[in-house]
mmCIF file of N, CA and C in Angstrom:
data_model
loop_
_atom_site.group_PDB
_atom_site.id
_atom_site.type_symbol
_atom_site.label_atom_id
_atom_site.label_comp_id
_atom_site.label_asym_id
_atom_site.label_seq_id
_atom_site.Cartn_x
_atom_site.Cartn_y
_atom_site.Cartn_z
ATOM 1 N N MET G 1 94.177 85.702 92.298
ATOM 2 C CA MET G 1 92.703 86.068 93.482
ATOM 3 C C MET G 1 94.010 87.220 94.387
ATOM 4 N N PHE G 2 93.284 88.189 94.573
ATOM 5 C CA PHE G 2 94.131 88.739 95.372
ATOM 6 C C PHE G 2 94.099 88.607 96.678
ATOM 7 N N SER G 3 94.892 89.257 97.714
ATOM 8 C CA SER G 3 95.281 89.071 99.112
ATOM 9 C C SER G 3 94.981 90.384 99.828
ATOM 10 N N ILE G 4 94.664 89.894 100.702
ATOM 11 C CA ILE G 4 94.844 92.021 102.194
ATOM 12 C C ILE G 4 96.600 92.603 102.120
ATOM 13 N N GLY G 5 96.831 93.495 101.701
ATOM 14 C CA GLY G 5 97.817 94.385 100.824
ATOM 15 C C GLY G 5 97.892 94.170 99.733
ATOM 16 N N ASN G 6 98.009 93.961 99.154
ATOM 17 C CA ASN G 6 98.168 93.244 97.636
ATOM 18 C C ASN G 6 97.997 95.675 96.637
ATOM 19 N N TYR G 7 98.791 95.640 95.881
ATOM 20 C CA TYR G 7 98.331 96.825 95.632
ATOM 21 C C TYR G 7 97.835 96.330 94.451
ATOM 22 N N VAL G 8 96.714 97.257 94.137
ATOM 23 C CA VAL G 8 96.187 96.759 93.048
ATOM 24 C C VAL G 8 95.373 98.164 92.472
ATOM 25 N N MET G 9 95.173 98.099 90.972
ATOM 26 C CA MET G 9 94.654 99.404 89.819
ATOM 27 C C MET G 9 93.583 99.552 89.835
ATOM 28 N N PHE G 10 92.937 100.221 89.104
ATOM 29 C CA PHE G 10 91.440 100.100 88.849
ATOM 30 C C PHE G 10 91.622 100.504 87.571
ATOM 31 N N SER G 11 90.557 99.485 86.993
ATOM 32 C CA SER G 11 90.837 99.836 85.243
ATOM 33 C C SER G 11 90.061 100.444 84.801
ATOM 34 N N LEU G 12 89.411 101.549 85.235
ATOM 35 C CA LEU G 12 88.317 101.958 84.606
ATOM 36 C C LEU G 12 88.539 103.509 84.630
ATOM 37 N N ASP G 13 89.909 103.903 85.956
ATOM 38 C CA ASP G 13 89.915 104.762 85.779
ATOM 39 C C ASP G 13 91.474 105.467 86.564
ATOM 40 N N GLY G 14 92.380 103.881 86.524
ATOM 41 C CA GLY G 14 93.726 104.569 86.643
ATOM 42 C C GLY G 14 94.441 104.308 88.220
ATOM 43 N N ALA G 15 92.990 104.014 89.453
ATOM 44 C CA ALA G 15 93.762 104.569 90.282
ATOM 45 C C ALA G 15 93.988 103.231 91.256
ATOM 46 N N VAL G 16 94.301 103.673 92.059
ATOM 47 C CA VAL G 16 95.858 102.637 92.545
ATOM 48 C C VAL G 16 95.084 103.063 94.509
ATOM 49 N N GLY G 17 95.348 101.055 94.730
ATOM 50 C CA GLY G 17 94.704 101.363 96.293
ATOM 51 C C GLY G 17 95.775 100.471 97.052
ATOM 52 N N THR G 18 95.199 100.259 97.823
ATOM 53 C CA THR G 18 95.882 98.533 98.852
ATOM 54 C C THR G 18 93.972 97.550 99.397
ATOM 55 N N VAL G 19 94.923 96.650 99.178
ATOM 56 C CA VAL G 19 93.635 95.979 99.359
ATOM 57 C C VAL G 19 93.315 95.158 100.900
ATOM 58 N N MET G 20 92.653 95.894 101.942
ATOM 59 C CA MET G 20 92.069 95.449 102.664
ATOM 60 C C MET G 20 91.035 93.991 103.404
ATOM 61 N N GLU G 21 90.048 93.748 102.660
ATOM 62 C CA GLU G 21 89.938 92.916 102.603
ATOM 63 C C GLU G 21 89.272 92.261 101.585
ATOM 64 N N THR G 22 88.859 90.458 101.522
ATOM 65 C CA THR G 22 88.556 90.082 100.474
ATOM 66 C C THR G 22 87.049 89.204 101.147
ATOM 67 N N LYS G 23 86.029 89.207 100.020
ATOM 68 C CA LYS G 23 84.839 88.860 100.364
ATOM 69 C C LYS G 23 83.995 87.909 99.142
ATOM 70 N N ASP G 24 83.640 87.063 98.742
ATOM 71 C CA ASP G 24 83.150 86.611 97.133
ATOM 72 C C ASP G 24 83.968 86.726 96.452
ATOM 73 N N ASN G 25 83.857 87.544 95.554
ATOM 74 C CA ASN G 25 84.735 88.004 94.507
ATOM 75 C C ASN G 25 84.739 89.408 94.562
ATOM 76 N N LYS G 26 84.435 90.475 95.416
ATOM 77 C CA LYS G 26 85.438 91.377 96.164
ATOM 78 C C LYS G 26 86.433 91.979 96.822
ATOM 79 N N CYS G 27 86.863 93.476 96.711
ATOM 80 C CA CYS G 27 87.722 93.231 97.138
ATOM 81 C C CYS G 27 87.480 94.675 97.611
ATOM 82 N N LEU G 28 87.633 95.101 99.215
ATOM 83 C CA LEU G 28 88.049 96.063 99.532
ATOM 84 C C LEU G 28 88.922 96.943 99.959
ATOM 85 N N VAL G 29 89.093 98.571 99.168
ATOM 86 C CA VAL G 29 90.266 98.699 98.878
ATOM 87 C C VAL G 29 90.018 100.132 99.180
ATOM 88 N N ALA G 30 91.826 100.228 99.664
ATOM 89 C CA ALA G 30 91.761 102.028 100.289
ATOM 90 C C ALA G 30 92.322 102.870 99.516
ATOM 91 N N TRP G 31 91.545 103.952 98.600
ATOM 92 C CA TRP G 31 92.313 104.021 98.042
ATOM 93 C C TRP G 31 93.433 105.657 98.270
ATOM 94 N N GLU G 32 94.467 105.684 96.729
ATOM 95 C CA GLU G 32 95.613 106.343 96.955
ATOM 96 C C GLU G 32 94.719 107.616 97.900
ATOM 97 N N ASP G 33 92.932 108.131 97.139
ATOM 98 C CA ASP G 33 92.772 109.735 98.267
ATOM 99 C C ASP G 33 92.376 109.538 99.187
ATOM 100 N N ARG G 34 92.231 108.495 99.597
ATOM 101 C CA ARG G 34 92.015 108.126 101.377
ATOM 102 C C ARG G 34 90.394 107.720 101.495
ATOM 103 N N VAL G 35 89.808 106.956 100.488
ATOM 104 C CA VAL G 35 88.713 106.192 100.509
ATOM 105 C C VAL G 35 88.099 105.042 100.589
ATOM 106 N N CYS G 36 87.582 104.084 100.875
ATOM 107 C CA CYS G 36 87.595 102.933 100.444
ATOM 108 C C CYS G 36 86.567 102.698 100.259
ATOM 109 N N SER G 37 86.032 101.993 99.026
ATOM 110 C CA SER G 37 84.777 100.735 99.028
ATOM 111 C C SER G 37 85.063 100.051 98.020
ATOM 112 N N TRP G 38 84.632 99.198 97.757
ATOM 113 C CA TRP G 38 84.063 97.947 97.087
ATOM 114 C C TRP G 38 84.063 97.785 96.092
ATOM 115 N N ALA G 39 85.696 96.385 95.311
ATOM 116 C CA ALA G 39 85.497 96.798 93.918
ATOM 117 C C ALA G 39 85.683 94.814 93.509
ATOM 118 N N THR G 40 84.929 95.096 92.580
ATOM 119 C CA THR G 40 85.150 93.744 91.844
ATOM 120 C C THR G 40 86.143 92.966 91.174
ATOM 121 N N PHE G 41 86.400 92.054 91.524
ATOM 122 C CA PHE G 41 88.219 91.714 90.977
ATOM 123 C C PHE G 41 88.272 91.703 89.541
ATOM 124 N N ASP G 42 86.822 91.134 88.853
ATOM 125 C CA ASP G 42 87.141 92.212 87.061
ATOM 126 C C ASP G 42 87.738 93.495 86.867
ATOM 127 N N LEU G 43 87.740 94.220 87.906
ATOM 128 C CA LEU G 43 88.144 95.761 88.014
ATOM 129 C C LEU G 43 88.848 95.930 88.306
ATOM 130 N N LEU G 44 90.061 95.051 88.938
ATOM 131 C CA LEU G 44 91.376 95.223 89.527
ATOM 132 C C LEU G 44 92.032 94.402 89.315
ATOM 133 N N ARG G 45 93.440 95.374 89.130
ATOM 134 C CA ARG G 45 95.061 94.452 88.473
ATOM 135 C C ARG G 45 95.911 94.784 89.396
ATOM 136 N N LYS G 46 96.631 93.616 90.138
ATOM 137 C CA LYS G 46 97.657 93.559 90.696
ATOM 138 C C LYS G 46 98.281 94.340 90.592
ATOM 139 N N ILE G 47 99.124 95.405 90.921
ATOM 140 C CA ILE G 47 100.591 95.751 90.231
ATOM 141 C C ILE G 47 101.701 95.361 92.043
ATOM 142 N N SER G 48 102.748 95.761 91.261
ATOM 143 C CA SER G 48 104.463 95.297 92.484
ATOM 144 C C SER G 48 104.236 97.049 93.015
ATOM 145 N N CYS G 49 105.283 96.330 93.810
ATOM 146 C CA CYS G 49 106.091 97.221 94.487
ATOM 147 C C CYS G 49 106.792 99.050 93.753
ATOM 148 N N ALA G 50 107.748 97.947 92.593
ATOM 149 C CA ALA G 50 107.813 98.890 91.582
ATOM 150 C C ALA G 50 107.342 99.896 90.281
ATOM 151 N N GLU G 51 105.908 98.978 90.807
ATOM 152 C CA GLU G 51 105.006 99.450 89.527
ATOM 153 C C GLU G 51 104.608 101.177 90.384
ATOM 154 N N LEU G 52 103.955 100.840 91.665
ATOM 155 C CA LEU G 52 103.860 101.575 92.490
ATOM 156 C C LEU G 52 104.608 102.861 92.194
ATOM 157 N N ILE G 53 106.341 102.282 93.412
ATOM 158 C CA ILE G 53 106.433 103.080 93.068
ATOM 159 C C ILE G 53 107.099 104.156 91.538
ATOM 160 N N GLN G 54 106.482 103.454 90.668
ATOM 161 C CA GLN G 54 107.188 104.147 89.037
ATOM 162 C C GLN G 54 106.158 105.410 88.917
ATOM 163 N N ILE G 55 104.453 104.978 89.483
ATOM 164 C CA ILE G 55 103.365 105.780 89.416
ATOM 165 C C ILE G 55 103.615 107.060 89.926
ATOM 166 N N PHE G 56 104.404 106.779 91.468
ATOM 167 C CA PHE G 56 104.239 107.558 92.495
ATOM 168 C C PHE G 56 105.355 108.845 92.726
ATOM 169 N N THR G 57 106.588 108.468 91.802
ATOM 170 C CA THR G 57 108.134 109.371 91.446
ATOM 171 C C THR G 57 107.911 110.112 90.415
ATOM 172 N N PRO G 58 107.895 112.275 90.543
ATOM 173 C CA PRO G 58 107.361 112.839 89.626
ATOM 174 C C PRO G 58 109.180 112.700 88.462
ATOM 175 N N LYS G 59 108.515 112.982 87.275
ATOM 176 C CA LYS G 59 108.871 112.906 86.219
ATOM 177 C C LYS G 59 110.079 113.862 86.073
#
């Protein structure tokens, strides 16, 4: 299950965001590009803070 504040990754394009609200089987997510949208649980994967840092740390 997802909770407010969880970091998530969208499985279709790898976009990263933060869960702002949950309702039924959907999450309202604030995405990295500052857009908010609803996504179903099956399209989201929880990621840890460590994974988030790895994603955004320049190589």
